[in-house]
Amino acid sequence: MMLRSREVKGSHFSYPVELHEDFQGLRERLTSLPKVSSIIIITNRKIAGIYEKYIVKELRDSAIPFHILYTKEGEKNKHIDRVKKIYHELIKLDIDRKAVLVAFGGGVVGDFVGFIAATYQRGVRFVQVPTSLLASVDSSVGGKVAVNLDMGKNMVGAFHQPEFVFAPIFTLSTLPKKEWSCGLAEITKHAFLDAGPLLTLLEKAKRSDFQPKSSALLDSIDESVRIKSLVVGQDERETGLRAILNLGHTTGHAIESLTKYKKYSHGEAVSIGIMTALLLSRELLHFPEASLQRAIRVMKALELPLQIKENPEDILKHMFHDKKREGNQLKFVLLEDFGKPKFGITVGRDQILKTLLLQKGMKELG
Ligand code: NAD
Ligand code: GLY
């Protein structure tokens, strides 16, 4: 049963993002795409272990042949070196340009399969079937696809929009707790960027309200998709506005790399980074104190971490390792208030350090 639907519209693309109870309706959706020669589902072994039987049941009577290919799980396998194996498997199966690839999994699978779809035989169509909260609210929407190099994350990629996004919500019932934080942090980011109904919803919510099929969850995914769509619809290729979607990511990435991607999930690090951005916003853009207190209440109720545990000097070093640094300054996305983001704000090293030290000392964030 379809639970919610949104259209993502840009100057040369338009596609629906649909939230479904389960996989029912996926076959009809896929076979109604024009002139499909075959359907290639690409997933990882973990997702396959839990959900392959359901997707096979849905597709087994399909008039169009389908195949399932497997990738290794985890960010380190969203790697250029893993791409060739899938190209070879597609060629062995005689897959032509009328095939549709299905990215079935979290954001890692989505970015990886999207990259293969953007490049195999100069580009084939693909569909996103996200199974993590982060993929449902963020990575499946907007067409950024990429793989990693040894030299860095997402270093090779493309903008390649899916034909549609079909999110089978019941799969979230097996999502690990840390992965919920990832999605909730990105939802919070969207809420602060927009200041509309999503922020109101989050203000009334607590973490335990977010359950598969709960209206809090469905409405917040739907609203997140609306907010992200508005941005990518105007600036698909991140020539400007799309940069606002990086709120919290400058500090977040530095904390992730400082702690070697082990201590925090991406969303937890972004959550701490959002707090840094809000403290900088208060200092530099007069972000109101009352809004800061609202943000702290919302994020605490969602059990997102806000407190810096690491040494601020070390975080700073990792920030300035990032390729986007400009001498002694970095560019941040900051807020004048909720719903009033500003991107490309240059902040000096001393100001960043002062803010990180302030954040570390704020007992109310713990
Ligand atoms: P992920 O894909 O690694 O999934 C997290 C973990 O949860 C994995 O172990 C995965 O196998 C497991 N999992 C996923 N769904 C599950 C389910 N239903 N039940 C049980 N386990 C499940 O991580 P993610 O947070 O979904 O995505 C992170 C990736 O997304 C990163 O590579 C990031 O760069 C990318 N990303 C891309 C964009 C974009 O716009 N393209 C935006 C944000 C993030
Ligand atoms: N997640 C950031 C973007 O899609 O641009």
PDB file of C-alpha atoms in Angstrom, residues 76 79-81 148-153 155:
ATOM      1  CA  LYS A  76      34.805   0.801   2.157  1.00  0.00           C
ATOM      2  CA  HIS A  79      34.853   1.925  -4.014  1.00  0.00           C
ATOM      3  CA  ILE A  80      35.950   2.338  -7.612  1.00  0.00           C
ATOM      4  CA  ASP A  81      37.718  -1.050  -7.381  1.00  0.00           C
ATOM      5  CA  ASN A 148      35.244   6.455  -3.298  1.00  0.00           C
ATOM      6  CA  LEU A 149      38.922   6.437  -4.218  1.00  0.00           C
ATOM      7  CA  ASP A 150      41.722   5.579  -1.783  1.00  0.00           C
ATOM      8  CA  MET A 151      42.390   9.343  -1.816  1.00  0.00           C
ATOM      9  CA  GLY A 152      38.936  10.277  -0.566  1.00  0.00           C
ATOM     10  CA  LYS A 153      35.177   9.771  -0.365  1.00  0.00           C
ATOM     11  CA  MET A 155      35.785  11.497  -5.514  1.00  0.00           C
TER      12      MET A 155
END
